[in-house]
mmCIF file of C-alpha atoms and ligand atoms in Angstrom:
data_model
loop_
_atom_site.group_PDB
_atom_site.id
_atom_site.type_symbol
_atom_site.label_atom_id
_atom_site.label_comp_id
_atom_site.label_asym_id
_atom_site.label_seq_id
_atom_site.Cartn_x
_atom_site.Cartn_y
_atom_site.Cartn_z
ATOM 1 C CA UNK A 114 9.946 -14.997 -13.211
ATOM 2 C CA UNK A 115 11.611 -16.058 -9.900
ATOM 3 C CA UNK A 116 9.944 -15.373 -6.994
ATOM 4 C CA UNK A 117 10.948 -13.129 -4.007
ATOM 5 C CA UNK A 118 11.169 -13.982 -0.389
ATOM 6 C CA UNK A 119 9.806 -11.241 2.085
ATOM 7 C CA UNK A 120 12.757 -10.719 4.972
ATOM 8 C CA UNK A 121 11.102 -7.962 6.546
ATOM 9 C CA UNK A 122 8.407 -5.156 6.771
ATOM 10 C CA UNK A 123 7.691 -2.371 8.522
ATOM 11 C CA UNK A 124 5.522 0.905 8.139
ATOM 12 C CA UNK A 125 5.796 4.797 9.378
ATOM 13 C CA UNK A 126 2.685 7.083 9.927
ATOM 14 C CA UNK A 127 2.485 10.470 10.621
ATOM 15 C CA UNK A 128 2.000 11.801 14.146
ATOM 16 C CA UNK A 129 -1.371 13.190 13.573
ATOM 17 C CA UNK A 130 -4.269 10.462 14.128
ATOM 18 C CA UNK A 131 -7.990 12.774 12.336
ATOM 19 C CA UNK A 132 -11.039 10.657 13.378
ATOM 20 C CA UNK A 133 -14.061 11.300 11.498
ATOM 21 C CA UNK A 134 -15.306 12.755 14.587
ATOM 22 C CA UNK A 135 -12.860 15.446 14.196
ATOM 23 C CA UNK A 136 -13.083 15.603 10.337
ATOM 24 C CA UNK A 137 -16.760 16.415 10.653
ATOM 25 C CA UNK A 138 -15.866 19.441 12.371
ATOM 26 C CA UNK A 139 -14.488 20.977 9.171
ATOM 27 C CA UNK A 140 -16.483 18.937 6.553
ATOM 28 C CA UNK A 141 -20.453 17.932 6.196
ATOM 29 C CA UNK A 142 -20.031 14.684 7.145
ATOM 30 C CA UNK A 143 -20.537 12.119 9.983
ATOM 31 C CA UNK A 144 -18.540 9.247 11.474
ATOM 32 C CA UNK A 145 -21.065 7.099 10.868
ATOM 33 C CA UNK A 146 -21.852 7.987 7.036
ATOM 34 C CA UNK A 147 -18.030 7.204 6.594
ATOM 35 C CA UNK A 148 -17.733 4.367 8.748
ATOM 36 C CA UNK A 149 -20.962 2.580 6.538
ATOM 37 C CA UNK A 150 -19.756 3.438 3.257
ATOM 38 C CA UNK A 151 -15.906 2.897 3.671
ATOM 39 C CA UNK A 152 -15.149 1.282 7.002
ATOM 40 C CA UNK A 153 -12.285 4.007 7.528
ATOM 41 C CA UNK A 154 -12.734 5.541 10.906
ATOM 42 C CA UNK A 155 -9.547 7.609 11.639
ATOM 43 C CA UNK A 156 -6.471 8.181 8.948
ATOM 44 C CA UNK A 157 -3.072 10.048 9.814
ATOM 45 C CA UNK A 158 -1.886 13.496 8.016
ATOM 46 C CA UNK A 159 1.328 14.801 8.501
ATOM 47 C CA UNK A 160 2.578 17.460 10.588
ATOM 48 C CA UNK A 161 4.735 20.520 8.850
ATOM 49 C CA UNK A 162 7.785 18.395 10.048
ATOM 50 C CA UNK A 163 6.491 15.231 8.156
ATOM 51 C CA UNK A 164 6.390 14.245 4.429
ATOM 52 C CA UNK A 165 6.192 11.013 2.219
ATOM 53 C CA UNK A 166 9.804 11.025 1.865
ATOM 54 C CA UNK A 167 10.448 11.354 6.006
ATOM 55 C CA UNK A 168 8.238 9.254 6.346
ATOM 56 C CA UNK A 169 9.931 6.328 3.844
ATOM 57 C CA UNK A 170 13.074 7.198 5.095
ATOM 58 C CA UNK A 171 11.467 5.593 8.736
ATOM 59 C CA UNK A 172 9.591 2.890 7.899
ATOM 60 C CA UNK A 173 13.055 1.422 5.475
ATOM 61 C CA UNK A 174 15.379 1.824 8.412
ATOM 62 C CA UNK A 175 12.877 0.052 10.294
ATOM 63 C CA UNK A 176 12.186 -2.883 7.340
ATOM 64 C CA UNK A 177 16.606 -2.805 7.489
ATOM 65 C CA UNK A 178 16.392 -3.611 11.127
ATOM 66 C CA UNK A 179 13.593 -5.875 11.262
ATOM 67 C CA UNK A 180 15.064 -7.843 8.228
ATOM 68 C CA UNK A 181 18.515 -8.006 9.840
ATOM 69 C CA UNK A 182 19.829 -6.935 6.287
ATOM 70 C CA UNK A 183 22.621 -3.815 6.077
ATOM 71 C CA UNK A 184 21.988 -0.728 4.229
ATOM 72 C CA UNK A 185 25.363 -1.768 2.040
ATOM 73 C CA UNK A 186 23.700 -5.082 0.968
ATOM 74 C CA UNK A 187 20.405 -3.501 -0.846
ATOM 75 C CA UNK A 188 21.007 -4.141 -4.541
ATOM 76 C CA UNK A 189 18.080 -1.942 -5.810
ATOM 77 C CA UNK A 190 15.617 0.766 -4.411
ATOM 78 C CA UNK A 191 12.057 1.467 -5.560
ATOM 79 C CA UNK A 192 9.918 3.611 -4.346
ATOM 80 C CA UNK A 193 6.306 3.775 -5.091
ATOM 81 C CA UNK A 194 4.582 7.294 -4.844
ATOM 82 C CA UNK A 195 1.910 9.826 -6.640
ATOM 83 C CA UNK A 196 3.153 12.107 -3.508
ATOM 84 C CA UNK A 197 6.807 12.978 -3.908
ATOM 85 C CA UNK A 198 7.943 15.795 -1.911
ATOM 86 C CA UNK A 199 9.534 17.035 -5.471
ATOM 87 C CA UNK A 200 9.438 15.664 -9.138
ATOM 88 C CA UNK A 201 13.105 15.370 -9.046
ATOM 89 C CA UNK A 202 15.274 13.943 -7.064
ATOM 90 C CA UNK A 203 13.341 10.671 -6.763
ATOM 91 C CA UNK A 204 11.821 10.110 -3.336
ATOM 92 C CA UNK A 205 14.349 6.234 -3.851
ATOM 93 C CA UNK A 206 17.433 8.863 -4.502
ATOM 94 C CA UNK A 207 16.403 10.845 -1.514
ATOM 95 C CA UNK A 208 16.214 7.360 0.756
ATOM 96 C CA UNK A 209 19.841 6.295 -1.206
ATOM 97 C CA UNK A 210 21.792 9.553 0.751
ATOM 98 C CA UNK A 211 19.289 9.760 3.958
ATOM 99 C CA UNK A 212 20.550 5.949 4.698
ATOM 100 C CA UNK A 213 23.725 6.223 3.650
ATOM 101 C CA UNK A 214 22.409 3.047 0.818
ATOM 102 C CA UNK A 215 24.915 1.758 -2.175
ATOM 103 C CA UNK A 216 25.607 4.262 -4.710
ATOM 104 C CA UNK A 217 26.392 1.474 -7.483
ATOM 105 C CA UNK A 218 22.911 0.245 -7.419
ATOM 106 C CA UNK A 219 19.242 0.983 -9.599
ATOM 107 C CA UNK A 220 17.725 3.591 -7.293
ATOM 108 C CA UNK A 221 14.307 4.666 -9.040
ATOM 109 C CA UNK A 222 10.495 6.001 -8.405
ATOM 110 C CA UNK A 223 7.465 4.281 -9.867
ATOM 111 C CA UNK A 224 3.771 5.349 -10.499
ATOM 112 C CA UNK A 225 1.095 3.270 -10.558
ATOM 113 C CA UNK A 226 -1.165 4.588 -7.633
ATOM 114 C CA UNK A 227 -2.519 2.418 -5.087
ATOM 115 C CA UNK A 228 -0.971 -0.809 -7.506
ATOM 116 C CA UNK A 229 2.514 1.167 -7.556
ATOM 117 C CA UNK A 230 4.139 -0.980 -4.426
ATOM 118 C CA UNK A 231 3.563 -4.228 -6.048
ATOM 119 C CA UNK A 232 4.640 -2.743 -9.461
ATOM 120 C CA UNK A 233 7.628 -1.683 -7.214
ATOM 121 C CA UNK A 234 8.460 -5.382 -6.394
ATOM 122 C CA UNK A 235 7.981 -6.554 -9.731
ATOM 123 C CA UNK A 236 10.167 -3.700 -11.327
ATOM 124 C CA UNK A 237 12.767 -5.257 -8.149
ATOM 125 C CA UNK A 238 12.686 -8.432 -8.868
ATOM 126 C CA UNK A 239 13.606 -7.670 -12.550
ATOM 127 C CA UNK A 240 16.339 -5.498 -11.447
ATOM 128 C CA UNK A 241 18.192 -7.806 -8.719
ATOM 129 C CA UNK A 242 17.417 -10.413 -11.632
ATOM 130 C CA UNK A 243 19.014 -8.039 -14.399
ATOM 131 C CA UNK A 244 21.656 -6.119 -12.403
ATOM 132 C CA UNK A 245 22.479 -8.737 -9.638
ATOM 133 C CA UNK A 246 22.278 -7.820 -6.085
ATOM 134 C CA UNK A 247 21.446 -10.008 -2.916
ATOM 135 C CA UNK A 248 18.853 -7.730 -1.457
ATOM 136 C CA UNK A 249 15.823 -5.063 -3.046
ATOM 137 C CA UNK A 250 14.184 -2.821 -0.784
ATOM 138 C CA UNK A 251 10.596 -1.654 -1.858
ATOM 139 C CA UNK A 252 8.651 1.579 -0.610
ATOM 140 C CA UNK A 253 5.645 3.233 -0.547
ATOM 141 C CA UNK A 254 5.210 5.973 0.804
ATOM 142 C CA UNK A 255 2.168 8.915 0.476
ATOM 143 C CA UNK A 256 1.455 12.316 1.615
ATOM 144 C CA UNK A 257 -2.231 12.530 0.159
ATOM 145 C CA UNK A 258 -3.344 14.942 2.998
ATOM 146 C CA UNK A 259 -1.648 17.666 0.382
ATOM 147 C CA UNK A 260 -3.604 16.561 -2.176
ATOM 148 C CA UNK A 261 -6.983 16.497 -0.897
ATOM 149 C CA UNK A 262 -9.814 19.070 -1.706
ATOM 150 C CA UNK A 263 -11.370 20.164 2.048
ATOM 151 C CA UNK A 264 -14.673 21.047 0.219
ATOM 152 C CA UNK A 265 -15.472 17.713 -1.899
ATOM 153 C CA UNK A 266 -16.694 15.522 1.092
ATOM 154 C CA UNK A 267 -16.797 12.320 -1.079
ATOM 155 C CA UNK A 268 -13.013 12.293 -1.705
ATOM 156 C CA UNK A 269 -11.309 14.149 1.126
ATOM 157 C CA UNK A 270 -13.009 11.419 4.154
ATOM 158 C CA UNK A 271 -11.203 8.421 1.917
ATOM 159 C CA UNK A 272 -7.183 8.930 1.993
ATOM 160 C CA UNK A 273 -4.695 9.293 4.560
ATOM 161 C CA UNK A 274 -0.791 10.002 4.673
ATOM 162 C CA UNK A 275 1.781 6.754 5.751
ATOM 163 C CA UNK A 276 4.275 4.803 4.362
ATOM 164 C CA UNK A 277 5.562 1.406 4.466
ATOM 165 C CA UNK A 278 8.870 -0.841 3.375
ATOM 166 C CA UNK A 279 9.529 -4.255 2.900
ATOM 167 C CA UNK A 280 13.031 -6.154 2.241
ATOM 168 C CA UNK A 281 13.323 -8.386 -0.239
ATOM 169 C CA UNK A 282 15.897 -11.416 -1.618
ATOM 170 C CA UNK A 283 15.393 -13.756 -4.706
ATOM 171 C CA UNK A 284 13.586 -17.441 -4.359
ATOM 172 C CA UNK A 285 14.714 -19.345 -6.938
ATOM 173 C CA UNK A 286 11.873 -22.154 -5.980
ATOM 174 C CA UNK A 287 9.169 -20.136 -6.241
ATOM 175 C CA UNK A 288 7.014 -17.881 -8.609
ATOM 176 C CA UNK A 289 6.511 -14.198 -8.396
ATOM 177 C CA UNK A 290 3.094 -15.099 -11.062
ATOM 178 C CA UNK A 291 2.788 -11.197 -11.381
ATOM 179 C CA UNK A 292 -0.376 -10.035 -13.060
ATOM 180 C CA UNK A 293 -0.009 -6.409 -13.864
ATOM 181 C CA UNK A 294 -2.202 -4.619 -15.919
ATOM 182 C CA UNK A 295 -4.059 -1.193 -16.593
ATOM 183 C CA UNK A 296 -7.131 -0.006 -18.487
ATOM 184 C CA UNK A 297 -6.663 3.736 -18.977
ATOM 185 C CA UNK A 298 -9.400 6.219 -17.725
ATOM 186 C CA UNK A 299 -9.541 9.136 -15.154
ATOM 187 C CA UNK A 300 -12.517 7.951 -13.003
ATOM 188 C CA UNK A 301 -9.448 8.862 -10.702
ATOM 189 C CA UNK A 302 -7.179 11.766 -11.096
ATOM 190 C CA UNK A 303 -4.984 14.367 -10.190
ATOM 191 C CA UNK A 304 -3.443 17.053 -11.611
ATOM 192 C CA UNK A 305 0.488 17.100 -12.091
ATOM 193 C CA UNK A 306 2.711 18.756 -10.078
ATOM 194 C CA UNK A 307 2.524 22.999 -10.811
ATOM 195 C CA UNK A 308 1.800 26.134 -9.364
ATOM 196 C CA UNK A 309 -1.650 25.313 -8.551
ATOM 197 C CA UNK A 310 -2.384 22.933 -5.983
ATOM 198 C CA UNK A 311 -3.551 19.585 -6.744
ATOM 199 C CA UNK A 312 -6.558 17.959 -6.125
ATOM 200 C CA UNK A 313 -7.570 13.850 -6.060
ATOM 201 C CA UNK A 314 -10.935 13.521 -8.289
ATOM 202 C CA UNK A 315 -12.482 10.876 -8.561
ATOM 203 C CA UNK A 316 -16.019 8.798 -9.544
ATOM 204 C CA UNK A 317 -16.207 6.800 -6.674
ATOM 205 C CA UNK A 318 -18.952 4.700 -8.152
ATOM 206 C CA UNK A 319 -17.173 3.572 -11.141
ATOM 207 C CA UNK A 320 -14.466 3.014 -9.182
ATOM 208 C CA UNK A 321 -16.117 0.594 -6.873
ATOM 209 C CA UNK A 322 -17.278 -1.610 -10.090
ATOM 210 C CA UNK A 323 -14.069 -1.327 -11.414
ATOM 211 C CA UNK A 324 -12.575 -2.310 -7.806
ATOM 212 C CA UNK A 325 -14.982 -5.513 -7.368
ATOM 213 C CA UNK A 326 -14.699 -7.133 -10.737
ATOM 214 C CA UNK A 327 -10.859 -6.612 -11.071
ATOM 215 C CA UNK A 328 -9.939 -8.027 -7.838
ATOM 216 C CA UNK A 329 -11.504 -11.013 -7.483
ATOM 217 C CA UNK A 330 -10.420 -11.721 -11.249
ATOM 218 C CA UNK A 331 -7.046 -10.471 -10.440
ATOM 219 C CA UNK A 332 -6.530 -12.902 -7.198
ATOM 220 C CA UNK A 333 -7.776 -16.033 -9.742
ATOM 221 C CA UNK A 334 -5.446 -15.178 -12.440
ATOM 222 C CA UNK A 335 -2.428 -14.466 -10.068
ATOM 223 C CA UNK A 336 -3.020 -18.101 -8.458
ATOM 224 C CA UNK A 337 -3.579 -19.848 -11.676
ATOM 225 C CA UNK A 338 -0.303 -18.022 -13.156
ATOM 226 C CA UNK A 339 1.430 -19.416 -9.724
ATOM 227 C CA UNK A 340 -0.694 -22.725 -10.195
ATOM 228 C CA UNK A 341 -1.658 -22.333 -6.220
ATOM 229 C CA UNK A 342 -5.526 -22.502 -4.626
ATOM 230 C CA UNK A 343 -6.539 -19.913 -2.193
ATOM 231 C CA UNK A 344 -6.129 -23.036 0.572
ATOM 232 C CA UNK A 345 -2.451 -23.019 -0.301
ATOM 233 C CA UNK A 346 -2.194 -19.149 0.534
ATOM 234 C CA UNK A 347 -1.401 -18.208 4.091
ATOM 235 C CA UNK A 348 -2.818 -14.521 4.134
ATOM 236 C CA UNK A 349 -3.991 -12.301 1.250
ATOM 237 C CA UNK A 350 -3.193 -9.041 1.301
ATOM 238 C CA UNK A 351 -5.474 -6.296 -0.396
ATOM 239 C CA UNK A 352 -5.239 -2.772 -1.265
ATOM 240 C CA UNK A 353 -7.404 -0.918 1.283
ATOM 241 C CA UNK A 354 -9.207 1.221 -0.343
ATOM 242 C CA UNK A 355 -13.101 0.855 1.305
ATOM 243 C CA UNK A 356 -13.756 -2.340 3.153
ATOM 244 C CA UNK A 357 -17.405 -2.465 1.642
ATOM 245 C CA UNK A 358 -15.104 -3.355 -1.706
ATOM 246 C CA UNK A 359 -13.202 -5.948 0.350
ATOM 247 C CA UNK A 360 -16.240 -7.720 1.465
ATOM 248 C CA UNK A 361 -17.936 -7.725 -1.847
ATOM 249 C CA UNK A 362 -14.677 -9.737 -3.367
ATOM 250 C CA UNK A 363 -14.567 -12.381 -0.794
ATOM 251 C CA UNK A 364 -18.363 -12.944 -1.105
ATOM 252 C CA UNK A 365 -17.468 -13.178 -5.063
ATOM 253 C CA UNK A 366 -14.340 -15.353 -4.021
ATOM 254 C CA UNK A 367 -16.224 -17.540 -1.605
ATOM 255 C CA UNK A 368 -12.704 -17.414 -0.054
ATOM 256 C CA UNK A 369 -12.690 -17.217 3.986
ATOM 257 C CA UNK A 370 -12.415 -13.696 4.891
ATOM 258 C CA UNK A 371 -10.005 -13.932 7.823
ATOM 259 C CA UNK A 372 -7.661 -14.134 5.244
ATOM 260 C CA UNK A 373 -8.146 -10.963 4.392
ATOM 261 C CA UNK A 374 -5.834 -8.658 6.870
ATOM 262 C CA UNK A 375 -7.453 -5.698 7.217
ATOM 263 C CA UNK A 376 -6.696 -1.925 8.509
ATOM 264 C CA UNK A 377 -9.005 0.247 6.333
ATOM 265 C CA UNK A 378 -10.319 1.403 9.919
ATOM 266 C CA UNK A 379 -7.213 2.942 11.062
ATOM 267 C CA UNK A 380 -5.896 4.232 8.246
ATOM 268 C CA UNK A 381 -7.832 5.277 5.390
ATOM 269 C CA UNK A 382 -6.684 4.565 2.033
ATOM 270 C CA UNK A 383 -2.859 5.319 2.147
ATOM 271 C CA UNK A 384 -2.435 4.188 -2.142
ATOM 272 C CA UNK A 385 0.906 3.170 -2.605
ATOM 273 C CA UNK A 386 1.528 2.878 1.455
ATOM 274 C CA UNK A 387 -1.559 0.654 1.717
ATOM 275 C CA UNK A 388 -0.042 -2.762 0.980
ATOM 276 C CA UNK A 389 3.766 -2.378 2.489
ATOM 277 C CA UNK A 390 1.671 -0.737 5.585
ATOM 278 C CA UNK A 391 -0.339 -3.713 5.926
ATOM 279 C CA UNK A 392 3.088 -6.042 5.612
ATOM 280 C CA UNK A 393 4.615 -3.682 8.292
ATOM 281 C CA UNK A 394 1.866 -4.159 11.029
ATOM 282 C CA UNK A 395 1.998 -7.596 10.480
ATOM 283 C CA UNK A 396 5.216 -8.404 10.622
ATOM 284 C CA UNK A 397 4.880 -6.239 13.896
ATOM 285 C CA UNK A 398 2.617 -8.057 15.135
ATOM 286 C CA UNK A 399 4.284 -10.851 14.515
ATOM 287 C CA UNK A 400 1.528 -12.379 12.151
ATOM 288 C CA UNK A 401 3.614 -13.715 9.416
ATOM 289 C CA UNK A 402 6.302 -16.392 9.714
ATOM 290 C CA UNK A 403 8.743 -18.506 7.537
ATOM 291 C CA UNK A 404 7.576 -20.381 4.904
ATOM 292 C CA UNK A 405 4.027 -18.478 4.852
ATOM 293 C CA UNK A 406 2.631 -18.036 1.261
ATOM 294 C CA UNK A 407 1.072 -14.608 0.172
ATOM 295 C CA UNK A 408 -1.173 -13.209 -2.300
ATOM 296 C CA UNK A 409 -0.584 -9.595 -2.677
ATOM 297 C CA UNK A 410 -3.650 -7.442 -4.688
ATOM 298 C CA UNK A 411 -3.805 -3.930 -5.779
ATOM 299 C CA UNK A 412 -5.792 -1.717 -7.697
ATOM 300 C CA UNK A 413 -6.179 2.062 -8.091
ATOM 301 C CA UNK A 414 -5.754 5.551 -9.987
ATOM 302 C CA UNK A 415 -4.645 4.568 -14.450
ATOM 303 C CA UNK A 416 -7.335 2.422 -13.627
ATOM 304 C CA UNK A 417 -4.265 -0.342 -12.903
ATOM 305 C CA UNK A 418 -4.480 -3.639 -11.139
ATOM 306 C CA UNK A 419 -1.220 -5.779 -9.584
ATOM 307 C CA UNK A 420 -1.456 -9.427 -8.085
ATOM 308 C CA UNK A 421 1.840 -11.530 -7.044
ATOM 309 C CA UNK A 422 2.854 -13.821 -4.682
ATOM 310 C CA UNK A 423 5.388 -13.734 -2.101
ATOM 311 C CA UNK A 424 6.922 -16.243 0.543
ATOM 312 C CA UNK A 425 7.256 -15.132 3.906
ATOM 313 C CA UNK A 426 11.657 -15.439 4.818
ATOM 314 C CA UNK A 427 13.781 -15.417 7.774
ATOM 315 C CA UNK A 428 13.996 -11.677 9.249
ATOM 316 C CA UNK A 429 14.204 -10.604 12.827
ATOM 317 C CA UNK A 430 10.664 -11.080 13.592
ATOM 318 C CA UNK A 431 8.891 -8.764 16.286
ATOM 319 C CA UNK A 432 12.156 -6.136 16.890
ATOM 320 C CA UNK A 433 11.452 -3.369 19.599
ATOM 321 C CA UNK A 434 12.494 -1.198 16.650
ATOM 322 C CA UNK A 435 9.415 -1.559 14.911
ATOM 323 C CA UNK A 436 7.236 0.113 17.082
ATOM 324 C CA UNK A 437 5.336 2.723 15.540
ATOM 325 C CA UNK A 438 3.147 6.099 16.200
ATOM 326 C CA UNK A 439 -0.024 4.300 15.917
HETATM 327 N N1 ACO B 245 -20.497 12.402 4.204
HETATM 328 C C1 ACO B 245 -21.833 12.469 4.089
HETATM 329 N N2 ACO B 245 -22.467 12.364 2.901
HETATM 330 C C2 ACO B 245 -21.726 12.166 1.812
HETATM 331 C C3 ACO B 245 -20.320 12.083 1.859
HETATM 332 C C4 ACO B 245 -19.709 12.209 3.119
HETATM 333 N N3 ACO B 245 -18.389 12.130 3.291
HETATM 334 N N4 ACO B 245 -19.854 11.880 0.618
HETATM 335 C C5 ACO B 245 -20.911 11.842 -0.200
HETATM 336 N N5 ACO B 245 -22.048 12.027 0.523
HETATM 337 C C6 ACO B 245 -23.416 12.055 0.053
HETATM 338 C C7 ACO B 245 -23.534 12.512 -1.382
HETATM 339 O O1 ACO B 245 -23.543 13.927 -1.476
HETATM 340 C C8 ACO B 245 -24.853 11.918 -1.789
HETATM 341 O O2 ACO B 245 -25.890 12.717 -1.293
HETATM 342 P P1 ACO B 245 -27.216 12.961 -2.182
HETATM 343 O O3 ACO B 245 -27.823 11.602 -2.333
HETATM 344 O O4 ACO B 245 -27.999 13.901 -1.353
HETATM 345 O O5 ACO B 245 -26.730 13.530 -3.479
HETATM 346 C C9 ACO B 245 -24.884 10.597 -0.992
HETATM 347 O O6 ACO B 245 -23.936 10.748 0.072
HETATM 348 C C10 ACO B 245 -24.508 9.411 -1.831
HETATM 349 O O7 ACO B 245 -23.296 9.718 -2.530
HETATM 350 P P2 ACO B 245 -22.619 8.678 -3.447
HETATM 351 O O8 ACO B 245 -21.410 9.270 -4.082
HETATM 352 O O9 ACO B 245 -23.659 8.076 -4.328
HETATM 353 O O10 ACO B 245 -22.161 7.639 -2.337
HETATM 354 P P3 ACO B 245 -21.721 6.173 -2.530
HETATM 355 O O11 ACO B 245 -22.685 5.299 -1.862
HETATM 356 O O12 ACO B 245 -21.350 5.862 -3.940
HETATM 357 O O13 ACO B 245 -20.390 6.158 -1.675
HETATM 358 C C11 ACO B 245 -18.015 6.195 -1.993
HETATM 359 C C12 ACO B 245 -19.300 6.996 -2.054
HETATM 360 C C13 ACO B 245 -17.774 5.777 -0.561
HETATM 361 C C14 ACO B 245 -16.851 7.040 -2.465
HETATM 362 C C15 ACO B 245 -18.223 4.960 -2.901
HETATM 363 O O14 ACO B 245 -18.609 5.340 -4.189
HETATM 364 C C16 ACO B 245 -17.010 4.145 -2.976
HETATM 365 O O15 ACO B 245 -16.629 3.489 -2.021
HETATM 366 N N6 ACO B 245 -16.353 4.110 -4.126
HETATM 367 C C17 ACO B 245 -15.133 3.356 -4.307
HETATM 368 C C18 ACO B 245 -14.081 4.286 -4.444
HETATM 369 C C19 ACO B 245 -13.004 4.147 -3.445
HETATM 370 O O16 ACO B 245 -13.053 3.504 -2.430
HETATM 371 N N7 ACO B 245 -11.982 4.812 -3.799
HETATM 372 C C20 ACO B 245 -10.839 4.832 -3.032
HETATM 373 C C21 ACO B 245 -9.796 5.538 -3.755
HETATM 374 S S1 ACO B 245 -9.384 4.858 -5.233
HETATM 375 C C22 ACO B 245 -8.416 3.585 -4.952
HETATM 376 O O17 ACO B 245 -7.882 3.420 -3.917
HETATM 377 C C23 ACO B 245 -8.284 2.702 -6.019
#
């Protein structure tokens, strides 16, 4: 499969920053029992104003600006989201008339939890590849502060609200080497959408095996499908879900871990945000630049896993316009 060129990234959270401080006034916990276990020290929830979908509608403007790309040339939309404002329209449908996009174009929603954005750019790539198109813009966007259960203190200190886009164009010289995959179970779950709320479950410690055997395989397979070494990688980009998992996959990598870009600290595990929220900051920050090679990992809720690899492209690195809340 032909690879895809990143033009530009950017990410949107919510105006409301809850440190664990401020959690623990409402739930038996501490800041430091969280900070140990997970390395998450504050996350953002939305206001009554804000929701997934306002928040993807930012953060894409701001991935349109920073990738210097017009709303008229995106060939495809995907959105990645457990956290839809509504089951229908699509939160991509919603983005297609809130930014004035193409109406002639694939405009759809995928699930696949905290692996859903890079199933987003892989479903992408296959459309611009299928349906033509010079440009794909990719999404994901949560709003898992409506999800969460107050009362279960080993879920609700985890997850966090945000969202994040990136801008995409074909690369006919390189490889996407997507590795997508999923081994059914609910050792994470919610319910579907209905007229009682629903709630995130989940069995956090067979999770975190799941989480450190699958990665580390995951970013071997995705550079031996791309025939690449880690040296040949600029950055790799993880899913943040709990930086104790991060650390445990670079020991089992032996890879260097200032590779690893990191922002578990700030904000919680955002699922399908996580990745494209990481891209945004740094592209922001001005930490990735032409010709840069990345390894993009995810795992989460199906029990699913995605790895691919992206090149870094010419955007409009470091725009005023990307500033964000944080
Ligand atoms: N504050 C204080 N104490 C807590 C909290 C909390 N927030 N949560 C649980 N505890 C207590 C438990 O009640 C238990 O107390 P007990 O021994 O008196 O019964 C004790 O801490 C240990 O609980 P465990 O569940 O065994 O804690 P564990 O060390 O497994 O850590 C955690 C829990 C952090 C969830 C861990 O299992 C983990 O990181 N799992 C990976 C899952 C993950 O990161 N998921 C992210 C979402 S999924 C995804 O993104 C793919």
């Amino acid at each position: 499969m032909n690879g895809l060129q990143l033009m530009g990234a950017a990410r949107a959270l919510p105006s409301r920053c809850v440190t664990n401080q401020q959690l623990s006034q409402q739930v038996d916990t501490t800041d430091e029992w969280v900070r140990t276990r997970t390395g998450i020290g504050q996350r953002y929830f939305c206001t009554k104003e804000e929701s997934a979908v306002t928040l993807a509608a930012q953060a894409a403007q701001k991935a349109l600006l920073a990738s210097g790309v017009l709303p008229q040339q995106i060939g495809c939309v995907v959105c990645a989201t457990l956290s839809s404002n509504k089951a229908t329209p699509s939160m991509a449908c919603q983005l297609q008339q809130l930014l004035g996009l193409p109406e002639e174009i694939p405009t759809l929603d995928v699930n696949a939890a905290c692996s859903g954005f890079l199933y987003g750019v892989v479903t992408a790539a296959g459309l611009l590849e299928s349906c033509g198109g010079e440009y794909a813009l990719v999404v994901g966007a949560e709003q898992l502060s409506k999800l969460l259960d107050m009362t279960d203190r080993s879920t609700c200190v985890l997850f966090g609200d945000g969202a994040g886009a990136a801008v995409f164009k074909p690369d006919s010289g390189e490889s996407l080497a997507p590795v997508l995959g999923c081994r059914g179970s609910d050792a994470i779950w919610a319910e579907a959408v209905g007229p009682v709320p629903s709630r995130i479950r989940m069995d956090g410690k067979a999770v975190f095996r799941f989480a450190v055997e699958t990665v580390p395989w995951c970013v071997n397979k995705t550079l031996q499908k791309a025939c690449l070494t880690l040296d040949q990688v600029d950055w790799v980009i993880c899913h943040q879900a709990n930086a104790r998992i991060l650390d445990h996959c670079i020991k089992k990598l032996q890879a260097p871990g200032e590779k690893f870009y990191q922002n578990i600290e700030f904000t919680g595990n955002t699922s399908a945000a996580s990745i494209p929220i990481l891209l945004g900051e740094m592209w922001e920050k001005g930490l990735l630049s032409p010709g840069q090679r990345l390894l993009c990992v995810g795992f989460g809720a199906g029990l699913t896993w995605a790895g691919l690899t992206l090149r870094v492209g010419q955007g409009k690195k470091g725009e005023k316009d990307n500033e964000t809340a944080e």
